[in-house]
Amino acid sequence: MKLSSLLFLLLATFHNVDASPLVPQHLQPHRRQIQQQQQQGQQQPQHAELQLKQCTETLAPADALNPLCFVTDTVSSEAQTFLKSRLGITPSLNWTDTAAGKLAAAAFNNVTGPGSAAAAAKFLQDVRNDTIGGVPVTIGTPYGMKPRNARKLLIHAHGGAYVRGSCYHYWHVTAMMAQLAGVQVLCFEYRLAFDAPFPAALDDALAVYTALITSNRYKPRNIAFVGDSAGGGLALALLLKAKQQRLPLPGALLLMSPWADLTKSGDTQTTLTGVDPILQYELNLAQPALTYVNGDKELLQQPLVSPLKADAAAFEGFPPTLIQVGLRDSFLSLSTMLHRKLTSVGVESTVSPWEGMWHVFQGANGVVPEAQEAQREMAKFLVKHLKLAS
């Protein structure tokens, strides 16, 4: 029997819909027996396959503040240690006013700063500051970069929910892949939403990209964008904006769990509440999202804010794209839906799921083997699509 017919049969049996045309002959007596029992008020037979269970109400965030007390043994011991360390910890980015929000952001920066500095020291032989298109940037040159790669570039849009972080605080996300691929990485300091809401960050990204591709140094096909979390959403918005302005697109796009929709959309932003040890929408995404749009909820529906809201046709012509996402990541659905939308219009998109991994786990490459492997995967992608000398 076809699945659709079986489903209709089950529903019809319990809602007294005449399903006779779909019921095989050998099941007709059983169906009539159930109908007679229903008419006589008798209890139906306890056949498990015919029992419609009442679903459990969706857990409110307050009922799942702490991550799920389960750590799989299918990930590395280092990853298990990290996950166990998160048990009982509630990540939060809620605040009552801008000053409190900035304090919360500063606390995050204090945590990530030392690890970022260590990654820069390990993988980059030189880090310098510059200004491009009126936007402050930081450029890292990796150890062992071949001279032939000097005119190739990886541009990083850092994460932080649009309200925290800086280039200094995110070298642990990109320095390793830059060194493995042998390419310079440029991180731009887009304005954060507390002081400059949308479209300031997008304007900064566009200014940097436009200045680079109109210079004599970099051709668009020799540039790749990488974005993690909010930076991934910003990179997507930038490419959509570049298309609108008929600018040539870069040669490759790398996305680490992109925040591609600032609304609470997708299955896993609900079903992985309490499973994802990093993200919970109400606790650390809802307020940054509203801050980014300066409190205008209608803007959250705009594709340049939430790129997944764009029609599929808007993504036509996008460069080859690699999307990495952990299977405990609340953005798993966003990554999956983005991949489907890209492939539906012929974009060469690859989604790379990672067993038991959390949001932007790639930054833990100093300790976690899976993060190191993910960095190698991204480096190979860059070498292939930027045609880097190795």
Coordinates of C-alpha atoms in Angstrom, one line a residue:
M1 CA 0.0 0.0 0.0
K2 CA 1.3 3.5 -0.8
L3 CA 2.2 5.6 2.2
S4 CA -0.4 8.3 1.3
S5 CA -3.1 5.6 1.2
L6 CA -2.1 4.2 4.5
L7 CA -2.1 7.6 6.1
F8 CA -5.5 8.4 4.8
L9 CA -6.7 5.0 6.1
L10 CA -5.5 5.7 9.6
L11 CA -7.0 9.2 9.6
A12 CA -10.3 8.0 8.1
T13 CA -10.6 5.2 10.6
F14 CA -10.6 7.5 13.5
H15 CA -12.6 10.3 12.0
N16 CA -15.4 8.2 10.4
V17 CA -14.5 9.3 6.8
D18 CA -15.5 6.8 4.2
A19 CA -12.2 5.3 3.1
S20 CA -13.7 2.3 1.4
P21 CA -12.2 2.9 -2.1
L22 CA -8.7 2.9 -0.5
V23 CA -9.1 0.0 1.9
P24 CA -7.9 -3.4 0.7
Q25 CA -10.5 -6.1 0.7
H26 CA -8.8 -8.1 3.5
L27 CA -9.0 -5.0 5.8
Q28 CA -12.6 -4.2 5.2
P29 CA -14.0 -6.5 7.9
H30 CA -11.6 -5.0 10.5
R31 CA -12.7 -1.5 9.5
R32 CA -16.4 -2.5 9.8
Q33 CA -15.7 -3.9 13.3
I34 CA -14.1 -0.7 14.5
Q35 CA -17.0 1.3 13.1
Q36 CA -19.5 -0.9 14.9
Q37 CA -17.6 -0.6 18.2
Q38 CA -17.5 3.2 17.8
Q39 CA -21.3 3.3 17.2
Q40 CA -21.9 1.0 20.3
G41 CA -19.5 3.1 22.5
Q42 CA -17.2 0.1 22.9
Q43 CA -13.4 0.6 23.5
Q44 CA -11.4 0.1 20.3
P45 CA -8.8 -2.7 20.2
Q46 CA -5.4 -1.7 21.3
H47 CA -3.5 -2.0 18.1
A48 CA -0.3 0.1 18.4
E49 CA -0.2 0.9 14.7
L50 CA -3.7 2.5 14.9
Q51 CA -3.3 4.5 18.1
L52 CA -3.1 8.3 17.6
K53 CA -1.0 9.6 20.5
Q54 CA -1.5 13.0 21.9
C55 CA 1.6 15.1 21.3
T56 CA 3.6 16.7 24.1
E57 CA 3.3 20.4 24.2
T58 CA 6.3 22.3 23.0
L59 CA 8.8 23.0 25.8
A60 CA 8.9 26.7 26.7
P61 CA 12.4 28.0 26.9
A62 CA 12.1 28.3 30.7
D63 CA 11.6 24.5 30.9
A64 CA 14.8 23.8 29.0
L65 CA 17.3 26.4 30.2
N66 CA 20.0 23.9 30.7
P67 CA 21.5 21.8 27.9
L68 CA 20.3 18.2 27.6
C69 CA 22.1 16.0 30.1
F70 CA 23.4 13.6 27.4
V71 CA 26.7 13.5 25.8
T72 CA 27.2 11.0 23.0
D73 CA 30.3 8.7 22.8
T74 CA 30.3 9.1 19.0
V75 CA 32.3 12.3 19.2
S76 CA 35.9 12.7 20.3
S77 CA 36.8 12.7 24.0
E78 CA 37.7 16.4 23.7
A79 CA 34.3 17.2 22.3
Q80 CA 32.7 15.2 25.1
T81 CA 34.6 17.2 27.6
F82 CA 33.4 20.4 26.1
L83 CA 29.8 19.3 26.0
K84 CA 30.0 18.1 29.6
S85 CA 31.4 21.5 30.6
R86 CA 28.3 23.2 29.3
L87 CA 25.9 21.2 31.4
G88 CA 24.0 23.6 33.7
I89 CA 25.3 26.7 31.9
T90 CA 22.7 29.0 30.5
P91 CA 24.0 31.3 27.7
S92 CA 22.2 34.6 27.8
L93 CA 22.2 37.8 25.8
N94 CA 19.2 39.5 27.4
W95 CA 19.5 43.0 28.7
T96 CA 17.2 45.7 30.0
D97 CA 19.0 48.6 28.3
T98 CA 21.8 49.3 25.9
A99 CA 24.4 49.8 28.7
A100 CA 23.6 46.3 30.1
G101 CA 23.8 44.8 26.6
K102 CA 27.2 46.3 26.0
L103 CA 28.4 44.8 29.3
A104 CA 27.1 41.4 28.2
A105 CA 28.9 41.7 24.9
A106 CA 32.1 42.8 26.6
A107 CA 32.0 39.7 28.9
F108 CA 31.8 37.5 25.8
N109 CA 34.8 39.3 24.3
N110 CA 36.8 38.8 27.4
V111 CA 36.2 35.0 27.1
T112 CA 37.2 34.7 23.4
G113 CA 40.0 37.2 23.3
P114 CA 42.9 35.0 24.6
G115 CA 42.0 32.0 22.4
S116 CA 41.8 34.3 19.4
A117 CA 45.2 35.9 20.1
A118 CA 46.7 32.4 20.5
A119 CA 45.4 31.3 17.2
A120 CA 46.7 34.4 15.5
A121 CA 50.2 33.8 17.0
K122 CA 50.2 30.2 15.9
F123 CA 49.0 30.5 12.3
L124 CA 49.7 34.1 11.2
Q125 CA 53.1 35.5 10.6
D126 CA 51.8 39.0 10.3
V127 CA 48.7 40.9 11.4
R128 CA 48.2 44.5 10.3
N129 CA 45.5 47.1 10.5
D130 CA 44.2 49.1 7.5
T131 CA 41.2 51.0 6.2
I132 CA 39.4 49.9 3.0
G133 CA 36.4 51.7 1.7
G134 CA 36.3 53.8 4.8
V135 CA 36.0 50.7 7.0
P136 CA 38.7 49.5 9.5
V137 CA 40.0 46.1 8.5
T138 CA 42.6 43.7 9.9
I139 CA 44.7 41.6 7.5
G140 CA 46.4 38.4 8.5
T141 CA 49.2 36.8 6.4
P142 CA 49.7 33.1 7.2
Y143 CA 53.0 31.3 7.7
G144 CA 54.3 29.7 4.5
M145 CA 52.0 31.5 2.1
K146 CA 53.2 31.1 -1.5
P147 CA 53.9 34.3 -3.5
R148 CA 51.5 33.1 -6.2
N149 CA 48.6 33.5 -3.7
A150 CA 49.3 37.1 -2.9
R151 CA 46.5 38.3 -5.1
K152 CA 43.9 35.9 -3.6
L153 CA 41.9 36.8 -0.5
L154 CA 39.6 35.4 2.1
I155 CA 37.2 38.0 3.6
H156 CA 35.8 37.2 7.0
A157 CA 32.5 38.5 8.3
H158 CA 32.7 37.6 12.0
G159 CA 29.8 36.4 14.2
G160 CA 28.4 37.7 17.4
A161 CA 24.7 38.2 16.8
Y162 CA 25.5 41.6 15.3
V163 CA 26.0 43.0 18.8
R164 CA 29.4 41.7 20.0
G165 CA 32.8 40.6 18.9
S166 CA 35.5 42.1 16.6
C167 CA 38.2 40.9 14.3
Y168 CA 40.5 40.6 17.3
H169 CA 38.1 38.2 19.0
Y170 CA 37.6 35.9 16.0
W171 CA 41.0 34.7 14.7
H172 CA 40.4 31.3 16.2
V173 CA 37.6 30.9 13.6
T174 CA 39.7 31.7 10.5
A175 CA 43.4 31.7 11.1
M176 CA 43.9 27.9 10.9
M177 CA 42.0 27.6 7.6
A178 CA 43.9 30.6 6.1
Q179 CA 47.2 28.9 7.0
L180 CA 46.2 25.5 5.7
A181 CA 45.0 27.1 2.4
G182 CA 47.9 29.5 2.1
V183 CA 45.8 32.6 1.7
Q184 CA 45.6 36.0 3.3
V185 CA 42.5 36.6 5.5
L186 CA 40.9 40.1 5.8
C187 CA 38.4 40.7 8.6
F188 CA 36.4 43.9 8.4
E189 CA 35.1 45.8 11.5
Y190 CA 31.5 46.3 10.7
R191 CA 29.6 48.6 13.0
L192 CA 27.6 46.8 15.7
A193 CA 23.9 47.1 16.2
F194 CA 23.9 48.9 19.6
D195 CA 25.2 52.1 18.0
A196 CA 24.5 51.5 14.3
P197 CA 21.6 49.1 13.5
F198 CA 20.7 47.8 10.0
P199 CA 21.8 48.6 7.4
A200 CA 25.1 49.8 8.8
A201 CA 26.8 46.4 8.9
L202 CA 25.7 45.6 5.4
D203 CA 26.8 49.0 4.2
D204 CA 30.2 48.4 5.7
A205 CA 30.5 45.0 4.0
L206 CA 29.5 46.4 0.7
A207 CA 31.9 49.3 1.0
V208 CA 34.9 46.9 1.6
Y209 CA 33.9 44.5 -1.1
T210 CA 33.3 47.3 -3.7
A211 CA 36.7 48.9 -2.9
L212 CA 38.5 45.6 -3.2
I213 CA 37.0 44.6 -6.6
T214 CA 37.4 48.0 -8.1
S215 CA 41.1 48.1 -7.2
N216 CA 43.7 46.6 -9.4
R217 CA 44.8 44.1 -6.9
Y218 CA 41.9 41.6 -6.5
K219 CA 39.6 40.1 -9.1
P220 CA 36.2 38.9 -7.8
R221 CA 36.9 35.3 -8.8
N222 CA 40.0 35.4 -6.6
I223 CA 38.0 36.4 -3.5
A224 CA 36.2 34.1 -1.1
F225 CA 33.9 35.1 1.7
V226 CA 33.6 33.2 5.0
G227 CA 31.0 34.0 7.6
D228 CA 30.2 32.4 11.0
S229 CA 26.8 32.7 12.5
A230 CA 25.6 36.3 12.1
G231 CA 28.6 36.8 9.9
G232 CA 27.3 34.1 7.6
G233 CA 24.0 35.9 7.4
L234 CA 25.8 39.1 6.6
A235 CA 27.8 37.4 3.9
L236 CA 24.6 36.1 2.3
A237 CA 23.0 39.6 2.5
L238 CA 26.1 41.1 1.0
L239 CA 25.9 38.8 -2.1
L240 CA 22.2 39.5 -2.5
K241 CA 22.9 43.2 -2.3
A242 CA 25.8 42.9 -4.8
K243 CA 23.5 41.1 -7.2
Q244 CA 21.0 43.9 -6.9
Q245 CA 23.7 46.4 -7.8
R246 CA 24.9 44.2 -10.6
L247 CA 28.4 43.7 -9.1
P248 CA 30.4 40.6 -9.9
L249 CA 30.2 38.0 -7.2
P250 CA 33.2 36.4 -5.4
G251 CA 34.6 33.1 -6.4
A252 CA 33.5 31.1 -3.3
L253 CA 31.4 31.2 -0.2
L254 CA 32.1 29.5 3.1
L255 CA 29.4 29.5 5.8
M256 CA 29.6 28.1 9.4
S257 CA 26.1 27.7 10.7
P258 CA 24.8 31.0 9.2
W259 CA 22.2 33.0 11.0
A260 CA 20.2 33.1 7.7
D261 CA 16.9 34.1 9.3
L262 CA 16.6 36.3 12.3
T263 CA 13.1 35.1 13.1
K264 CA 12.6 31.9 15.0
S265 CA 12.0 29.9 11.9
G266 CA 12.8 26.3 11.1
D267 CA 12.2 23.1 13.0
T268 CA 15.4 22.9 15.0
Q269 CA 15.3 26.4 16.6
T270 CA 12.5 24.8 18.7
T271 CA 13.3 21.1 18.7
L272 CA 16.9 21.6 19.7
T273 CA 16.1 24.0 22.5
G274 CA 18.0 22.5 25.5
V275 CA 20.1 20.3 23.1
D276 CA 22.2 23.0 21.6
P277 CA 24.6 24.1 24.4
I278 CA 25.2 27.5 22.9
L279 CA 22.0 28.9 21.4
Q280 CA 18.4 29.4 22.6
Y281 CA 16.4 31.9 20.6
E282 CA 14.6 33.6 23.5
L283 CA 17.7 33.7 25.6
N284 CA 20.4 35.0 23.3
L285 CA 19.0 35.7 19.8
A286 CA 15.6 37.4 20.1
Q287 CA 17.0 40.6 21.7
P288 CA 20.0 40.9 19.4
A289 CA 17.7 40.4 16.4
L290 CA 15.5 43.3 17.5
T291 CA 18.5 45.4 18.3
Y292 CA 19.8 44.8 14.8
V293 CA 16.6 46.2 13.2
N294 CA 16.3 49.0 15.8
G295 CA 13.1 47.4 17.2
D296 CA 11.3 47.3 13.8
K297 CA 10.0 43.7 13.7
E298 CA 8.8 44.1 10.2
L299 CA 12.4 44.4 9.0
L300 CA 13.1 40.9 10.2
Q301 CA 11.1 39.7 7.2
Q302 CA 13.3 41.5 4.7
P303 CA 15.8 39.4 2.7
L304 CA 18.7 41.7 3.4
V305 CA 18.1 41.1 7.1
S306 CA 17.0 37.5 6.9
P307 CA 18.4 36.1 3.6
L308 CA 16.3 33.0 3.8
K309 CA 13.2 35.1 3.2
A310 CA 14.5 35.8 -0.3
D311 CA 12.9 34.0 -3.2
A312 CA 15.1 31.2 -4.6
A313 CA 15.6 33.2 -7.8
A314 CA 17.5 35.8 -5.8
F315 CA 20.3 33.2 -5.3
E316 CA 20.8 32.4 -8.9
G317 CA 24.5 32.8 -9.9
F318 CA 25.8 32.5 -6.4
P319 CA 29.3 31.0 -6.2
P320 CA 30.2 27.5 -5.0
T321 CA 29.1 27.3 -1.4
L322 CA 30.1 25.1 1.5
I323 CA 27.8 25.1 4.6
Q324 CA 29.1 23.5 7.8
V325 CA 26.7 22.8 10.7
G326 CA 26.7 20.7 13.8
L327 CA 23.9 18.3 14.5
R328 CA 23.3 19.8 17.9
D329 CA 23.1 23.3 16.4
S330 CA 19.8 25.2 16.6
F331 CA 20.6 26.6 13.1
L332 CA 20.6 23.1 11.6
S333 CA 17.3 23.7 9.9
L334 CA 18.4 27.1 8.6
S335 CA 21.5 25.6 7.0
T336 CA 19.4 22.8 5.5
M337 CA 16.8 25.1 4.1
L338 CA 19.5 27.4 2.7
H339 CA 21.2 24.5 1.0
R340 CA 17.9 23.4 -0.6
K341 CA 17.2 26.9 -1.8
L342 CA 20.6 27.2 -3.4
T343 CA 20.6 23.9 -5.1
S344 CA 17.0 24.6 -6.4
V345 CA 18.5 27.3 -8.7
G346 CA 21.6 25.4 -9.7
V347 CA 24.1 26.7 -7.2
E348 CA 26.9 24.3 -6.4
S349 CA 26.2 24.0 -2.7
T350 CA 27.5 21.4 -0.2
V351 CA 26.1 21.0 3.3
S352 CA 28.5 19.4 5.7
P353 CA 26.8 18.0 8.9
W354 CA 28.9 17.2 11.9
E355 CA 27.9 14.6 14.4
G356 CA 27.3 15.9 17.9
M357 CA 28.8 19.3 17.2
W358 CA 27.6 22.7 18.5
H359 CA 27.2 26.2 17.1
V360 CA 30.4 27.3 15.3
F361 CA 32.4 24.4 16.8
Q362 CA 35.1 25.1 14.2
G363 CA 36.5 27.8 16.6
A364 CA 37.5 25.1 19.0
N365 CA 40.3 23.9 16.7
G366 CA 42.9 24.3 19.3
V367 CA 41.5 21.3 21.2
V368 CA 38.7 19.5 19.4
P369 CA 39.7 17.1 16.6
E370 CA 36.4 17.6 14.7
A371 CA 37.0 21.3 14.6
Q372 CA 40.5 20.7 13.2
E373 CA 39.0 18.4 10.5
A374 CA 36.4 21.0 9.7
Q375 CA 39.1 23.6 9.2
R376 CA 40.9 21.2 6.8
E377 CA 37.7 20.7 4.9
M378 CA 37.2 24.5 4.5
A379 CA 40.9 24.9 3.5
K380 CA 40.5 22.3 0.7
F381 CA 37.4 24.1 -0.5
L382 CA 39.3 27.3 -0.7
V383 CA 42.3 25.7 -2.5
K384 CA 39.9 24.2 -5.1
H385 CA 37.8 27.2 -5.9
L386 CA 40.4 30.0 -5.6
K387 CA 42.9 27.8 -7.4
L388 CA 45.5 28.4 -4.7
A389 CA 49.1 27.2 -4.9
S390 CA 49.9 24.7 -2.2

